[in-house]
């Protein structure tokens, strides 16, 4: 498996990754019951919207490739905690046939390592309380960082990186496309 930066030619394969990775979240089609063929999971459009947003960081959009096939994708985008620039992780998706084989973990480690190498102080995400702690994520409230959408608080987590400072506290704000979900 190779983890590398996204290339322009990867966009259809990245769409396909998120389409199949998140399709199980919509077993009856879209969230409003629209037929599956008519509605992609929200994550497909989210990545497209993020690419057009000022918060997009092309160097932090990574793919997992196996035998010349893109099997996973993750991106980090610009976010903020009050006046402090930080990063948001997501979406992260892996094709179902490659889940449980290390592609998601490899993407997470690569993304966090890249963010740390760029002197970013922390990464925030909304996600499973069972999965993300293995990568060092903790509930944001534990260190004084809460999402600006109160409904997200139960699954909001952060990962402190090398340049993290304890004065980084307050409300976490994602890139704008996250609020259109």
Short mmCIF file of C-alpha atoms in Angstrom, two decimals:
data_model
loop_
_atom_site.label_atom_id
_atom_site.label_comp_id
_atom_site.label_asym_id
_atom_site.label_seq_id
_atom_site.Cartn_x
_atom_site.Cartn_y
_atom_site.Cartn_z
CA UNK A 1 0.00 0.00 0.00
CA UNK A 2 1.17 3.48 -0.88
CA UNK A 3 -0.05 6.66 0.84
CA UNK A 4 0.40 9.72 -1.34
CA UNK A 5 -1.04 13.13 -2.10
CA UNK A 6 -4.22 13.36 -4.11
CA UNK A 7 -3.77 14.11 -7.81
CA UNK A 8 -6.36 15.74 -10.09
CA UNK A 9 -6.91 12.42 -11.89
CA UNK A 10 -7.85 10.76 -8.57
CA UNK A 11 -11.09 12.70 -8.12
CA UNK A 12 -13.43 10.07 -9.69
CA UNK A 13 -11.74 7.31 -7.66
CA UNK A 14 -12.02 9.38 -4.46
CA UNK A 15 -15.71 9.93 -5.18
CA UNK A 16 -16.11 6.17 -5.60
CA UNK A 17 -14.31 5.51 -2.30
CA UNK A 18 -16.63 7.77 -0.32
CA UNK A 19 -19.67 6.54 -2.26
CA UNK A 20 -19.09 2.92 -1.24
CA UNK A 21 -17.55 3.62 2.17
CA UNK A 22 -20.55 5.63 3.34
CA UNK A 23 -23.33 3.90 1.35
CA UNK A 24 -24.06 1.65 4.32
CA UNK A 25 -25.05 4.75 6.30
CA UNK A 26 -27.97 5.16 3.87
CA UNK A 27 -29.36 1.61 3.44
CA UNK A 28 -32.61 2.93 1.93
CA UNK A 29 -30.97 5.48 -0.33
CA UNK A 30 -30.39 9.03 0.80
CA UNK A 31 -31.16 10.43 4.24
CA UNK A 32 -34.68 11.41 3.06
CA UNK A 33 -35.30 8.01 1.48
CA UNK A 34 -34.40 8.98 -2.09
CA UNK A 35 -33.24 6.05 -4.21
CA UNK A 36 -29.55 5.22 -3.79
CA UNK A 37 -28.85 5.88 -7.47
CA UNK A 38 -30.23 9.40 -7.10
CA UNK A 39 -28.36 10.40 -3.94
CA UNK A 40 -24.69 10.11 -3.07
CA UNK A 41 -23.67 10.02 0.57
CA UNK A 42 -23.05 13.57 1.82
CA UNK A 43 -19.31 12.90 2.07
CA UNK A 44 -18.94 12.79 -1.73
CA UNK A 45 -20.27 16.33 -2.14
CA UNK A 46 -18.48 17.51 1.00
CA UNK A 47 -15.08 16.73 -0.52
CA UNK A 48 -16.03 18.59 -3.71
CA UNK A 49 -17.22 21.60 -1.69
CA UNK A 50 -14.06 21.55 0.43
CA UNK A 51 -11.87 21.61 -2.69
CA UNK A 52 -13.55 24.92 -3.60
CA UNK A 53 -13.25 26.41 -0.11
CA UNK A 54 -10.52 28.68 1.25
CA UNK A 55 -9.91 26.04 3.95
CA UNK A 56 -8.74 23.43 1.41
CA UNK A 57 -5.10 22.39 1.81
CA UNK A 58 -4.10 20.33 -1.26
CA UNK A 59 -0.97 18.94 0.40
CA UNK A 60 -3.15 17.39 3.12
CA UNK A 61 -5.51 15.45 0.88
CA UNK A 62 -4.13 11.91 0.83
CA UNK A 63 -5.05 8.65 -0.85
CA UNK A 64 -4.24 5.03 -0.09
CA UNK A 65 -3.31 3.18 -3.24
CA UNK A 66 -3.09 -0.59 -3.72
CA UNK A 67 -1.90 -1.93 -7.09
CA UNK A 68 -2.58 1.40 -8.85
CA UNK A 69 -6.12 1.58 -7.41
CA UNK A 70 -7.23 4.26 -4.94
CA UNK A 71 -8.79 2.40 -2.01
CA UNK A 72 -8.94 5.16 0.61
CA UNK A 73 -8.95 8.92 1.08
CA UNK A 74 -8.59 11.43 3.90
CA UNK A 75 -8.31 15.19 3.95
CA UNK A 76 -7.41 17.83 6.48
CA UNK A 77 -8.79 21.33 6.08
CA UNK A 78 -8.22 24.65 7.79
CA UNK A 79 -10.31 25.20 10.89
CA UNK A 80 -9.96 27.48 13.89
CA UNK A 81 -10.23 27.61 17.65
CA UNK A 82 -10.95 31.26 18.33
CA UNK A 83 -8.06 33.14 16.70
CA UNK A 84 -5.86 30.04 16.42
CA UNK A 85 -5.54 28.23 13.07
CA UNK A 86 -5.93 24.47 13.47
CA UNK A 87 -6.97 21.54 11.27
CA UNK A 88 -10.12 19.46 10.85
CA UNK A 89 -9.92 15.86 9.69
CA UNK A 90 -12.55 14.43 7.46
CA UNK A 91 -13.97 12.80 5.74
CA UNK A 92 -11.91 9.66 5.83
CA UNK A 93 -13.15 6.72 3.79
CA UNK A 94 -11.88 3.28 2.78
CA UNK A 95 -13.45 0.91 0.27
CA UNK A 96 -15.29 -1.84 2.22
CA UNK A 97 -13.13 -4.64 0.82
CA UNK A 98 -10.05 -2.91 2.25
CA UNK A 99 -11.50 -2.01 5.65
CA UNK A 100 -9.84 -3.82 8.52
CA UNK A 101 -6.65 -4.29 6.50
CA UNK A 102 -4.81 -1.19 7.72
CA UNK A 103 -5.65 1.35 5.02
CA UNK A 104 -7.58 3.62 7.40
CA UNK A 105 -4.84 3.45 10.02
CA UNK A 106 -2.18 4.18 7.41
CA UNK A 107 -4.14 7.22 6.20
CA UNK A 108 -4.61 8.47 9.77
CA UNK A 109 -0.94 8.10 10.65
CA UNK A 110 0.13 9.79 7.40
CA UNK A 111 -2.31 12.68 7.86
CA UNK A 112 -1.35 13.27 11.49
CA UNK A 113 2.35 13.00 10.68
CA UNK A 114 2.03 15.48 7.82
CA UNK A 115 0.08 17.92 10.01
CA UNK A 116 2.70 17.65 12.75
CA UNK A 117 5.53 18.18 10.24
CA UNK A 118 3.79 21.37 9.10
CA UNK A 119 3.79 22.65 12.72
CA UNK A 120 0.01 22.51 13.07
CA UNK A 121 -1.01 22.54 16.74
CA UNK A 122 -3.98 20.16 16.67
CA UNK A 123 -6.49 18.25 14.59
CA UNK A 124 -10.20 18.08 15.39
CA UNK A 125 -12.81 15.64 14.13
CA UNK A 126 -16.27 14.28 14.63
CA UNK A 127 -16.16 10.53 14.86
CA UNK A 128 -16.37 7.24 16.69
CA UNK A 129 -15.37 7.31 20.32
CA UNK A 130 -14.27 3.69 19.90
CA UNK A 131 -12.04 4.15 16.83
CA UNK A 132 -10.19 7.48 17.04
CA UNK A 133 -8.71 7.31 20.56
CA UNK A 134 -6.21 4.73 19.25
CA UNK A 135 -4.66 7.62 17.29
CA UNK A 136 -4.40 9.85 20.35
CA UNK A 137 -7.72 11.68 20.00
CA UNK A 138 -9.44 12.79 23.21
CA UNK A 139 -12.79 14.48 23.83
CA UNK A 140 -12.27 18.14 23.00
CA UNK A 141 -14.00 19.32 26.17
CA UNK A 142 -11.24 17.62 28.18
CA UNK A 143 -8.79 20.30 26.98
CA UNK A 144 -11.25 23.19 26.74
CA UNK A 145 -12.11 22.93 23.03
CA UNK A 146 -15.75 22.49 22.05
CA UNK A 147 -17.46 22.47 18.65
CA UNK A 148 -19.46 25.55 17.72
CA UNK A 149 -22.41 23.25 17.01
CA UNK A 150 -23.54 21.91 20.43
CA UNK A 151 -25.13 18.81 18.85
CA UNK A 152 -21.64 17.68 17.81
CA UNK A 153 -20.16 17.78 21.31
CA UNK A 154 -20.65 14.08 22.12
CA UNK A 155 -18.43 12.92 19.22
CA UNK A 156 -16.05 15.88 18.90
CA UNK A 157 -12.42 14.93 19.54
CA UNK A 158 -9.03 16.53 19.16
CA UNK A 159 -5.50 15.27 18.70
CA UNK A 160 -2.82 17.55 20.10
CA UNK A 161 0.36 17.78 18.03
CA UNK A 162 3.90 18.90 18.90
CA UNK A 163 3.27 22.65 18.67
CA UNK A 164 0.05 22.52 20.73
CA UNK A 165 -0.15 25.09 23.51
CA UNK A 166 -2.54 24.98 26.46
CA UNK A 167 -3.80 28.48 25.64
CA UNK A 168 -5.60 27.11 22.58
CA UNK A 169 -9.11 26.88 24.04
CA UNK A 170 -12.59 27.85 22.93
CA UNK A 171 -14.94 27.02 20.10
CA UNK A 172 -13.77 24.91 17.18
CA UNK A 173 -14.99 26.16 13.80
CA UNK A 174 -14.82 23.95 10.70
CA UNK A 175 -14.45 25.10 7.09
CA UNK A 176 -17.84 26.36 5.90
CA UNK A 177 -18.84 23.31 3.78
CA UNK A 178 -19.16 21.21 6.95
CA UNK A 179 -22.11 23.34 8.03
CA UNK A 180 -24.08 22.56 4.87
CA UNK A 181 -24.26 18.83 5.66
#
